[in-house]
Short mmCIF file of C-alpha atoms in Angstrom, two decimals:
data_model
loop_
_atom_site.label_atom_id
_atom_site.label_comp_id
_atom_site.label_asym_id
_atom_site.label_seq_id
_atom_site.Cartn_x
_atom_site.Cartn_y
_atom_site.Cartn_z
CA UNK A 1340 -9.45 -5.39 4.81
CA UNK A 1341 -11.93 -4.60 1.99
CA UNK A 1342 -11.49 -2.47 -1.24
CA UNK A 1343 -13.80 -0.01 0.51
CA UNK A 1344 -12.19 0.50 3.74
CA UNK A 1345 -9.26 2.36 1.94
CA UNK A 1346 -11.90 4.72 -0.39
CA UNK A 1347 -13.20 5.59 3.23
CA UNK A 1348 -9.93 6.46 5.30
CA UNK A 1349 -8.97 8.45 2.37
CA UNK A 1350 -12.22 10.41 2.28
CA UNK A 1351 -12.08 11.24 6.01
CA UNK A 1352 -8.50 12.47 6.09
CA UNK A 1353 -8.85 14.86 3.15
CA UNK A 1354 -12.45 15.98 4.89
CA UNK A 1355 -10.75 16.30 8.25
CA UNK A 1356 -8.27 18.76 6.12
CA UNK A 1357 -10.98 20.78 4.91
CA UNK A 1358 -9.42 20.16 1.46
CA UNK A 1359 -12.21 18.57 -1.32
CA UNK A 1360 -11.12 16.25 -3.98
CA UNK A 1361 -9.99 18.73 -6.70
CA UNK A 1362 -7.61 20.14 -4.10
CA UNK A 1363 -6.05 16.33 -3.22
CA UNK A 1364 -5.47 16.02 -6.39
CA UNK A 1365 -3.48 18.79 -7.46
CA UNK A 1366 -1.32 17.91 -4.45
CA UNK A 1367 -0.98 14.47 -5.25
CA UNK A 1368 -0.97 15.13 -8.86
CA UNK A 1369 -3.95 12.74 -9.90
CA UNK A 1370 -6.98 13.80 -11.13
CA UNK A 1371 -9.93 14.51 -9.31
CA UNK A 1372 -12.38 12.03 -10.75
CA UNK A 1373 -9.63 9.19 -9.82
CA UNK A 1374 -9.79 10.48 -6.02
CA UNK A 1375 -13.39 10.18 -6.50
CA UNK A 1376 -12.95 6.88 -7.55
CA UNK A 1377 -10.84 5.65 -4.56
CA UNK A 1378 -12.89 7.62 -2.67
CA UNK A 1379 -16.08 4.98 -3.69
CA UNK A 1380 -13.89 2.07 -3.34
CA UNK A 1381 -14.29 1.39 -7.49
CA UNK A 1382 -10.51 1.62 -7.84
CA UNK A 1383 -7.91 -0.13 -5.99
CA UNK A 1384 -4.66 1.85 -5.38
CA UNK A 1385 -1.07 0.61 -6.18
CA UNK A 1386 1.75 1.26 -3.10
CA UNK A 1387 2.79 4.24 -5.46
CA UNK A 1388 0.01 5.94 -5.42
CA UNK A 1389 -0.80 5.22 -1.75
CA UNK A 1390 2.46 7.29 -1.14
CA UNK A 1391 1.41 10.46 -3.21
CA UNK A 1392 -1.79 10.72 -1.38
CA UNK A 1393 -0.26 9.97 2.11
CA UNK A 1394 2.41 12.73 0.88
CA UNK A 1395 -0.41 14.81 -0.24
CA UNK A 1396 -2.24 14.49 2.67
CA UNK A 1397 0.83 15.23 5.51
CA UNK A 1398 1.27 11.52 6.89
CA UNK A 1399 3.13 8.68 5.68
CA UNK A 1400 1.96 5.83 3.52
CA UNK A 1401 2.17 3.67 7.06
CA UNK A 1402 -0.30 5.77 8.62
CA UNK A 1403 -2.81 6.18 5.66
CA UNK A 1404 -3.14 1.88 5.34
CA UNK A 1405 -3.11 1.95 9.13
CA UNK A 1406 -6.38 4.46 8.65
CA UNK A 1407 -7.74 2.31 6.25
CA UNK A 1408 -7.62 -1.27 9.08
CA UNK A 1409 -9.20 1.26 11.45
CA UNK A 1410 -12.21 1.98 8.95
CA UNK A 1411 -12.57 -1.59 8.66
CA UNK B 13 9.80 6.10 0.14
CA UNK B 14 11.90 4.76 -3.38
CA UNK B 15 10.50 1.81 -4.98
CA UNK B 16 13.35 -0.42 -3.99
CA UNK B 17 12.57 -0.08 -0.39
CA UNK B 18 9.91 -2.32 -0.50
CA UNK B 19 10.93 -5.08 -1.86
CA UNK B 20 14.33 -4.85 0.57
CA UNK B 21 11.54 -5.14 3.51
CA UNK B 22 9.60 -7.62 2.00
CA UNK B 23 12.54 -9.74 1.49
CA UNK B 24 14.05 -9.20 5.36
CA UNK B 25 10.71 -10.41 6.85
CA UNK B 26 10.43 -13.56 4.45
CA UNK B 27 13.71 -14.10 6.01
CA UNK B 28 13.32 -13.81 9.41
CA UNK B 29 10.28 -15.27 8.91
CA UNK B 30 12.95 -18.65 7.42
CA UNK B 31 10.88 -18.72 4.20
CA UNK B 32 11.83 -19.47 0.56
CA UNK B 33 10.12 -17.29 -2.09
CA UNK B 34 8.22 -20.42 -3.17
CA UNK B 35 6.47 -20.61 0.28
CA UNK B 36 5.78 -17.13 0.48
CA UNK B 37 4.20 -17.15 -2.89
CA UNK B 38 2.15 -20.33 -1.83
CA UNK B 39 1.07 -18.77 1.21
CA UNK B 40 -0.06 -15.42 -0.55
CA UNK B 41 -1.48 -17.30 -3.40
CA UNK B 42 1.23 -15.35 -5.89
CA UNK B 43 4.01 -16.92 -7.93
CA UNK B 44 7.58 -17.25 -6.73
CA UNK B 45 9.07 -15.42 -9.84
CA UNK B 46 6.65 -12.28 -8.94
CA UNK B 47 7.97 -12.36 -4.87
CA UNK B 48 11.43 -12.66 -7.28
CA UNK B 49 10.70 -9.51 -8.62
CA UNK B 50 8.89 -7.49 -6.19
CA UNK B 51 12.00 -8.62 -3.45
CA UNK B 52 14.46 -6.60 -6.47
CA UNK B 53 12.44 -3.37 -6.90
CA UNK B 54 11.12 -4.39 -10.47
CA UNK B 55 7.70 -4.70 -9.87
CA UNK B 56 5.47 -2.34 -8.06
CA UNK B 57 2.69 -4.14 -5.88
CA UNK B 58 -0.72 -3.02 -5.46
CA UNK B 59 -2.22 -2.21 -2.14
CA UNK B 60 -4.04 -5.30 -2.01
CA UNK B 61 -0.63 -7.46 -3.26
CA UNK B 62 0.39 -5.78 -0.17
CA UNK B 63 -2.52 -6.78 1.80
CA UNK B 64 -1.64 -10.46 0.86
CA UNK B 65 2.00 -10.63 1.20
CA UNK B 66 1.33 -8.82 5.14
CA UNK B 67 -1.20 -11.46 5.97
CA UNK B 68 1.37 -14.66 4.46
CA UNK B 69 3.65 -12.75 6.64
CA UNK B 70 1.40 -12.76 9.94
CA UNK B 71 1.77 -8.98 10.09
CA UNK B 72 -0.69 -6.31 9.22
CA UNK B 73 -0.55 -4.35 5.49
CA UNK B 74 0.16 -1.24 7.23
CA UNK B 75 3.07 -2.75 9.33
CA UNK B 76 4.47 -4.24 6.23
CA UNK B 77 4.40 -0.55 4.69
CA UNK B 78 6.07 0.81 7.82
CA UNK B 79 8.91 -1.62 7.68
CA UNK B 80 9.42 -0.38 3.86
CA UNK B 81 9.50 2.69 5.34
CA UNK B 82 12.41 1.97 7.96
CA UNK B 83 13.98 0.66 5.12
CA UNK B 84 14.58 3.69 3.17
#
């Protein structure tokens, strides 16, 4: 799976949820210019931070890596 | 999901899989002492550590993360 494929599951979940970065990130508790970052594939998230975003974004960490193989 | 969970799943499936830490790490190009540690909750991997250990496994990174999650 490339670095990118995560960036873009995680952009199309939080766009499916109407929400835009700034929002993610208060409810994940990360700032918005990382999200933006993962977001363009230029950072690569640890397992930790996968969970806060899957929290953040109503599914569990399973299902937000499982996003990111479909995206492949 | 605490920390600890993934390493307990990590450590079931290298077992079932009747691996030693040293062919795990060989197969996921990482070093037995750092399977060591991630197998006792002290380290935290990244998502692509996880991407590596799930492919030496023969299982996907998100099924990997779902076991961790069973785990809890």
């Amino acid at each position: 799976m490339p670095d990118r494929s995560f960036g873009r599951a995680l952009r199309r979940l939080r766009l499916r949820r109407g929400i835009s970065q700034e929002e993610l990130g208060f409810r994940a508790s990360l700032h918005r210019t990382y999200i933006s970052q993962l977001e363009r594939g230029l950072k690569s998230p640890s397992l930790k931070i996968v969970r806060q975003l899957a929290r953040a974004l109503g599914i569990t960490a399973s299902g937000l890596v499982r996003e990111a193989e479909r995206a492949q």
